[in-house]
PDB file of C-alpha atoms in Angstrom:
ATOM      1  CA  ILE A  25     -16.579  -5.173  -5.260  1.00  0.00           C
ATOM      2  CA  ALA A  26     -17.066  -7.777  -2.493  1.00  0.00           C
ATOM      3  CA  ALA A  27     -16.943 -11.631  -3.139  1.00  0.00           C
ATOM      4  CA  ASP A  28     -19.629 -13.982  -2.419  1.00  0.00           C
ATOM      5  CA  SER A  29     -18.806 -17.421  -2.507  1.00  0.00           C
ATOM      6  CA  SER A  30     -22.097 -19.197  -1.602  1.00  0.00           C
ATOM      7  CA  ASP A  31     -22.863 -20.724  -5.036  1.00  0.00           C
ATOM      8  CA  SER A  32     -19.679 -22.551  -5.771  1.00  0.00           C
ATOM      9  CA  PRO A  33     -16.148 -22.627  -4.337  1.00  0.00           C
ATOM     10  CA  GLU A  34     -14.576 -22.502  -7.667  1.00  0.00           C
ATOM     11  CA  LEU A  35     -16.124 -19.221  -8.611  1.00  0.00           C
ATOM     12  CA  THR A  36     -16.392 -16.109  -6.476  1.00  0.00           C
ATOM     13  CA  LYS A  37     -18.969 -13.619  -7.209  1.00  0.00           C
ATOM     14  CA  LEU A  38     -18.027 -10.147  -7.278  1.00  0.00           C
ATOM     15  CA  GLU A  39     -20.646  -7.471  -5.992  1.00  0.00           C
ATOM     16  CA  LEU A  40     -20.397  -3.850  -5.722  1.00  0.00           C
ATOM     17  CA  THR A  41     -21.118  -3.050  -1.854  1.00  0.00           C
ATOM     18  CA  PRO A  42     -20.941   0.151   0.418  1.00  0.00           C
ATOM     19  CA  THR A  43     -17.976  -1.568   2.170  1.00  0.00           C
ATOM     20  CA  THR A  44     -16.008  -1.948  -0.883  1.00  0.00           C
ATOM     21  CA  LEU A  45     -16.740   1.677  -1.964  1.00  0.00           C
ATOM     22  CA  LEU A  46     -15.667   2.892   1.487  1.00  0.00           C
ATOM     23  CA  LEU A  47     -12.460   1.021   1.218  1.00  0.00           C
ATOM     24  CA  LEU A  48     -11.742   2.269  -1.958  1.00  0.00           C
ATOM     25  CA  LEU A  49     -12.635   5.803  -1.344  1.00  0.00           C
ATOM     26  CA  GLY A  50     -10.615   5.598   1.863  1.00  0.00           C
ATOM     27  CA  LEU A  51      -7.338   4.338  -0.161  1.00  0.00           C
ATOM     28  CA  LEU A  52      -7.866   7.176  -2.598  1.00  0.00           C
ATOM     29  CA  ILE A  53      -8.149   9.903   0.147  1.00  0.00           C
ATOM     30  CA  ALA A  54      -5.132   8.451   1.862  1.00  0.00           C
ATOM     31  CA  LEU A  55      -3.212   8.792  -1.678  1.00  0.00           C
ATOM     32  CA  VAL A  56      -4.329  12.226  -2.228  1.00  0.00           C
ATOM     33  CA  SER A  57      -3.668  13.216   1.702  1.00  0.00           C
ATOM     34  CA  LEU A  58      -0.074  11.727   1.652  1.00  0.00           C
ATOM     35  CA  GLU A  59       0.672  13.655  -2.062  1.00  0.00           C
ATOM     36  CA  VAL A  60      -0.580  16.970  -0.371  1.00  0.00           C
ATOM     37  CA  LEU A  61       1.649  16.107   2.719  1.00  0.00           C
ATOM     38  CA  VAL A  62       4.673  15.550   0.355  1.00  0.00           C
ATOM     39  CA  ARG A  63       4.083  18.880  -1.494  1.00  0.00           C
ATOM     40  CA  ALA A  64       3.322  20.762   1.803  1.00  0.00           C
ATOM     41  CA  VAL A  65       6.710  19.764   3.226  1.00  0.00           C
ATOM     42  CA  ALA A  66       8.443  20.891   0.001  1.00  0.00           C
ATOM     43  CA  VAL A  67       6.622  24.221   0.210  1.00  0.00           C
ATOM     44  CA  ARG A  68       7.272  24.805   3.914  1.00  0.00           C
ATOM     45  CA  GLU A  69      10.948  24.046   3.480  1.00  0.00           C
ATOM     46  CA  LYS A  70      11.543  26.104   0.097  1.00  0.00           C
ATOM     47  CA  ALA A  71      14.617  23.544  -0.241  1.00  0.00           C
ATOM     48  CA  PRO A  72      15.342  20.509  -2.011  1.00  0.00           C
ATOM     49  CA  ILE A  73      14.584  17.536   0.154  1.00  0.00           C
ATOM     50  CA  CYS A  74      18.169  16.553   0.719  1.00  0.00           C
ATOM     51  CA  GLU A  75      18.645  20.210   2.226  1.00  0.00           C
ATOM     52  CA  MET A  76      15.465  19.588   4.507  1.00  0.00           C
ATOM     53  CA  GLY A  77      15.535  19.199   8.170  1.00  0.00           C
ATOM     54  CA  SER A  78      15.282  15.838   9.701  1.00  0.00           C
ATOM     55  CA  GLY A  79      11.720  16.167  10.597  1.00  0.00           C
ATOM     56  CA  SER A  80      10.525  17.095   6.884  1.00  0.00           C
ATOM     57  CA  ARG A  81      12.769  14.466   5.494  1.00  0.00           C
ATOM     58  CA  ALA A  82      11.226  11.881   7.685  1.00  0.00           C
ATOM     59  CA  LEU A  83       7.579  12.948   6.810  1.00  0.00           C
ATOM     60  CA  HIS A  84       8.550  12.809   3.082  1.00  0.00           C
ATOM     61  CA  GLU A  85       9.848   9.387   3.451  1.00  0.00           C
ATOM     62  CA  PHE A  86       6.647   8.216   5.485  1.00  0.00           C
ATOM     63  CA  ALA A  87       4.498   9.662   2.702  1.00  0.00           C
ATOM     64  CA  THR A  88       6.190   8.175  -0.382  1.00  0.00           C
ATOM     65  CA  GLY A  89       6.612   4.862   1.014  1.00  0.00           C
ATOM     66  CA  LEU A  90       3.028   4.631   2.161  1.00  0.00           C
ATOM     67  CA  GLN A  91       2.085   5.781  -1.329  1.00  0.00           C
ATOM     68  CA  ALA A  92       4.286   3.313  -3.106  1.00  0.00           C
ATOM     69  CA  GLY A  93       3.133   0.334  -0.885  1.00  0.00           C
ATOM     70  CA  ILE A  94      -0.694   1.413  -1.462  1.00  0.00           C
ATOM     71  CA  MET A  95      -0.292   1.299  -5.139  1.00  0.00           C
ATOM     72  CA  PHE A  96       1.555  -2.178  -4.943  1.00  0.00           C
ATOM     73  CA  GLY A  97      -1.420  -3.389  -2.978  1.00  0.00           C
ATOM     74  CA  LEU A  98      -3.997  -2.188  -5.136  1.00  0.00           C
ATOM     75  CA  SER A  99      -1.911  -3.529  -8.118  1.00  0.00           C
ATOM     76  CA  ALA A 100      -2.493  -7.069  -6.743  1.00  0.00           C
ATOM     77  CA  ALA A 101      -6.098  -6.654  -6.169  1.00  0.00           C
ATOM     78  CA  ALA A 102      -6.612  -5.459  -9.630  1.00  0.00           C
ATOM     79  CA  SER A 103      -5.380  -8.534 -11.131  1.00  0.00           C
ATOM     80  CA  ARG A 104      -7.446 -10.758  -8.825  1.00  0.00           C
ATOM     81  CA  CYS A 105     -10.704  -8.672  -9.331  1.00  0.00           C
ATOM     82  CA  ALA A 106      -9.927  -8.942 -13.099  1.00  0.00           C
ATOM     83  CA  LEU A 107      -9.609 -12.709 -12.870  1.00  0.00           C
ATOM     84  CA  LEU A 108     -12.724 -13.113 -10.742  1.00  0.00           C
ATOM     85  CA  LEU A 109     -14.952 -10.780 -12.977  1.00  0.00           C
ATOM     86  CA  SER A 110     -13.590 -12.529 -16.192  1.00  0.00           C
ATOM     87  CA  MET A 111     -14.855 -15.965 -14.837  1.00  0.00           C
ATOM     88  CA  GLN A 112     -18.156 -14.483 -13.514  1.00  0.00           C
ATOM     89  CA  PHE A 113     -19.166 -12.793 -16.685  1.00  0.00           C
ATOM     90  CA  ALA A 114     -17.313 -15.199 -19.081  1.00  0.00           C
ATOM     91  CA  GLN A 115     -15.538 -12.196 -20.552  1.00  0.00           C
ATOM     92  CA  PRO A 116     -11.828 -13.274 -21.107  1.00  0.00           C
ATOM     93  CA  ILE A 117     -10.823  -9.680 -22.295  1.00  0.00           C
ATOM     94  CA  LEU A 118     -11.138  -8.513 -18.916  1.00  0.00           C
ATOM     95  CA  ILE A 119      -7.980 -10.405 -17.909  1.00  0.00           C
ATOM     96  CA  PRO A 120      -5.705  -8.369 -19.901  1.00  0.00           C
ATOM     97  CA  VAL A 121      -7.668  -5.169 -18.717  1.00  0.00           C
ATOM     98  CA  GLY A 122      -6.777  -6.106 -14.911  1.00  0.00           C
ATOM     99  CA  ILE A 123      -3.224  -6.781 -15.861  1.00  0.00           C
ATOM    100  CA  GLY A 124      -3.162  -3.490 -17.603  1.00  0.00           C
ATOM    101  CA  CYS A 125      -4.305  -1.741 -14.349  1.00  0.00           C
ATOM    102  CA  SER A 126      -1.929  -3.854 -12.404  1.00  0.00           C
ATOM    103  CA  VAL A 127       1.149  -2.814 -14.451  1.00  0.00           C
ATOM    104  CA  LEU A 128      -0.179   0.793 -14.269  1.00  0.00           C
ATOM    105  CA  LEU A 129      -0.354   0.623 -10.430  1.00  0.00           C
ATOM    106  CA  THR A 130       2.683  -0.868 -10.115  1.00  0.00           C
ATOM    107  CA  SER A 131       4.612   1.746 -12.234  1.00  0.00           C
ATOM    108  CA  ALA A 132       3.143   4.544 -10.292  1.00  0.00           C
ATOM    109  CA  GLY A 133       4.098   2.667  -6.931  1.00  0.00           C
ATOM    110  CA  PHE A 134       7.695   2.553  -8.288  1.00  0.00           C
ATOM    111  CA  PHE A 135       7.471   6.202  -9.330  1.00  0.00           C
ATOM    112  CA  MET A 136       6.502   6.980  -5.924  1.00  0.00           C
ATOM    113  CA  GLN A 137       8.846   4.869  -4.124  1.00  0.00           C
ATOM    114  CA  ALA A 138      11.936   6.153  -6.268  1.00  0.00           C
ATOM    115  CA  ARG A 139      10.808   9.645  -5.540  1.00  0.00           C
ATOM    116  CA  GLY A 140      11.182   8.869  -1.801  1.00  0.00           C
ATOM    117  CA  LEU A 141      14.715   6.966  -2.228  1.00  0.00           C
ATOM    118  CA  LYS A 142      16.030   9.891  -4.382  1.00  0.00           C
ATOM    119  CA  ASP A 143      16.936  11.792  -1.321  1.00  0.00           C
ATOM    120  CA  GLY A 144      15.558   9.747   1.702  1.00  0.00           C
ATOM    121  CA  ARG A 145      16.862   6.607   3.448  1.00  0.00           C
ATOM    122  CA  ALA A 146      16.490   3.590   1.507  1.00  0.00           C
ATOM    123  CA  VAL A 147      15.643   1.423   4.478  1.00  0.00           C
ATOM    124  CA  VAL A 148      12.790   3.615   5.889  1.00  0.00           C
ATOM    125  CA  VAL A 149      11.249   4.224   2.521  1.00  0.00           C
ATOM    126  CA  CYS A 150      11.294   0.587   1.274  1.00  0.00           C
ATOM    127  CA  THR A 151       9.976  -0.584   4.841  1.00  0.00           C
ATOM    128  CA  TYR A 152       6.918   1.923   4.831  1.00  0.00           C
ATOM    129  CA  ALA A 153       6.509   0.720   1.253  1.00  0.00           C
ATOM    130  CA  ALA A 154       6.531  -2.991   2.136  1.00  0.00           C
ATOM    131  CA  ILE A 155       4.523  -2.500   5.494  1.00  0.00           C
ATOM    132  CA  SER A 156       1.788  -0.540   3.484  1.00  0.00           C
ATOM    133  CA  THR A 157       1.761  -3.102   0.687  1.00  0.00           C
ATOM    134  CA  LEU A 158       0.893  -5.901   3.182  1.00  0.00           C
ATOM    135  CA  ALA A 159      -1.823  -3.709   5.082  1.00  0.00           C
ATOM    136  CA  SER A 160      -3.555  -2.554   1.836  1.00  0.00           C
ATOM    137  CA  GLY A 161      -3.334  -5.984   0.165  1.00  0.00           C
ATOM    138  CA  VAL A 162      -5.001  -7.524   3.538  1.00  0.00           C
ATOM    139  CA  LEU A 163      -7.813  -4.688   3.665  1.00  0.00           C
ATOM    140  CA  VAL A 164      -8.656  -5.174   0.005  1.00  0.00           C
ATOM    141  CA  GLY A 165      -8.442  -8.986   0.156  1.00  0.00           C
ATOM    142  CA  VAL A 166     -10.680  -9.439   3.561  1.00  0.00           C
ATOM    143  CA  LEU A 167     -13.081  -6.283   3.040  1.00  0.00           C
ATOM    144  CA  ALA A 168     -13.398  -6.063  -0.769  1.00  0.00           C
ATOM    145  CA  LEU A 169     -12.627  -9.754  -2.131  1.00  0.00           C
ATOM    146  CA  SER A 170     -13.926 -11.515   0.891  1.00  0.00           C
ATOM    147  CA  GLU A 171     -10.911 -13.902   1.423  1.00  0.00           C
ATOM    148  CA  PRO A 172     -11.416 -15.463   4.612  1.00  0.00           C
ATOM    149  CA  LEU A 173      -9.094 -14.877   7.671  1.00  0.00           C
ATOM    150  CA  PRO A 174      -8.108 -17.888   9.732  1.00  0.00           C
ATOM    151  CA  GLU A 175     -10.742 -19.936  11.155  1.00  0.00           C
ATOM    152  CA  THR A 176      -9.581 -21.115  14.633  1.00  0.00           C
ATOM    153  CA  GLY A 177      -8.751 -18.641  17.405  1.00  0.00           C
ATOM    154  CA  ALA A 178      -5.315 -20.028  17.730  1.00  0.00           C
ATOM    155  CA  GLN A 179      -4.827 -19.355  13.847  1.00  0.00           C
ATOM    156  CA  LEU A 180      -6.381 -15.992  14.006  1.00  0.00           C
ATOM    157  CA  ALA A 181      -4.067 -15.184  17.144  1.00  0.00           C
ATOM    158  CA  ALA A 182      -0.967 -16.292  15.257  1.00  0.00           C
ATOM    159  CA  TRP A 183      -2.121 -14.130  12.127  1.00  0.00           C
ATOM    160  CA  TRP A 184      -2.491 -10.900  14.322  1.00  0.00           C
ATOM    161  CA  ALA A 185       0.860 -11.921  16.174  1.00  0.00           C
ATOM    162  CA  SER A 186       2.414 -12.046  12.725  1.00  0.00           C
ATOM    163  CA  MET A 187       1.077  -8.616  11.646  1.00  0.00           C
ATOM    164  CA  LEU A 188       2.141  -7.067  14.827  1.00  0.00           C
ATOM    165  CA  MET A 189       5.799  -8.379  14.676  1.00  0.00           C
ATOM    166  CA  ILE A 190       6.013  -7.157  11.088  1.00  0.00           C
ATOM    167  CA  ALA A 191       4.847  -3.655  12.512  1.00  0.00           C
ATOM    168  CA  PHE A 192       7.287  -3.990  15.423  1.00  0.00           C
ATOM    169  CA  GLY A 193       9.913  -4.769  13.040  1.00  0.00           C
ATOM    170  CA  VAL A 194       9.452  -1.771  10.715  1.00  0.00           C
ATOM    171  CA  GLY A 195       9.590   0.494  13.929  1.00  0.00           C
ATOM    172  CA  LEU A 196      12.866  -1.012  14.780  1.00  0.00           C
ATOM    173  CA  LEU A 197      14.141  -0.582  11.369  1.00  0.00           C
ATOM    174  CA  VAL A 198      13.098   2.996  11.362  1.00  0.00           C
ATOM    175  CA  ARG A 199      14.485   3.971  14.610  1.00  0.00           C
ATOM    176  CA  ARG A 200      17.911   2.111  14.332  1.00  0.00           C
ATOM    177  CA  ASP A 201      18.362   4.002  10.773  1.00  0.00           C
ATOM    178  CA  ALA A 202      17.192   7.566  12.346  1.00  0.00           C
ATOM    179  CA  GLY A 203      20.515   8.527  13.808  1.00  0.00           C
ATOM    180  CA  THR A 204      23.050   7.330  11.225  1.00  0.00           C
ATOM    181  CA  ALA A 205      21.315   8.435   7.961  1.00  0.00           C
ATOM    182  CA  PHE A 206      20.903  12.060   8.706  1.00  0.00           C
ATOM    183  CA  ALA A 207      24.542  12.248   9.604  1.00  0.00           C
ATOM    184  CA  LYS A 208      25.432  10.669   6.201  1.00  0.00           C
ATOM    185  CA  HIS A 209      23.331  13.396   4.337  1.00  0.00           C
ATOM    186  CA  GLU A 210      24.851  16.270   5.933  1.00  0.00           C
ATOM    187  CA  GLN A 211      28.378  15.277   5.171  1.00  0.00           C
TER     188      GLN A 211
END
């Protein structure tokens, strides 16, 4: 559902494009792949997550955090799409439908995050959820909703720098927390 704002700046027209379909398909494949990863780790270890090795636990935290973040990002996009479609087709009923989809996606995100928090490190799971929320929100916004990127070179460089700093911060948080959390679980 890509936006075309050539007619009027107030009304963004949504169209189904191959880029949008590929993006949505990619996000769906990512969600399914992460779920398969979570289940494969559980089957391989044949133990509750709190009794798994550090590598398996880290994979579980990574997968559940990313799943939650993708759901949160899609939740925001569902609300925006519903609003734009409602304006485009003059059908106000689409707004509550979009809000309902947003509530369902957010609930699924909370479920997935809670599953990761149950036995994983809270800092790690929440950090992965936050970064994947940002990434999926930016991807959907730029590719599917045609939201503009910064226009000047300096603004675009600053935008990319901020994204890289967020990713760098995630790496530092995950690395800093790695040694202390597993010792806590083993006590």
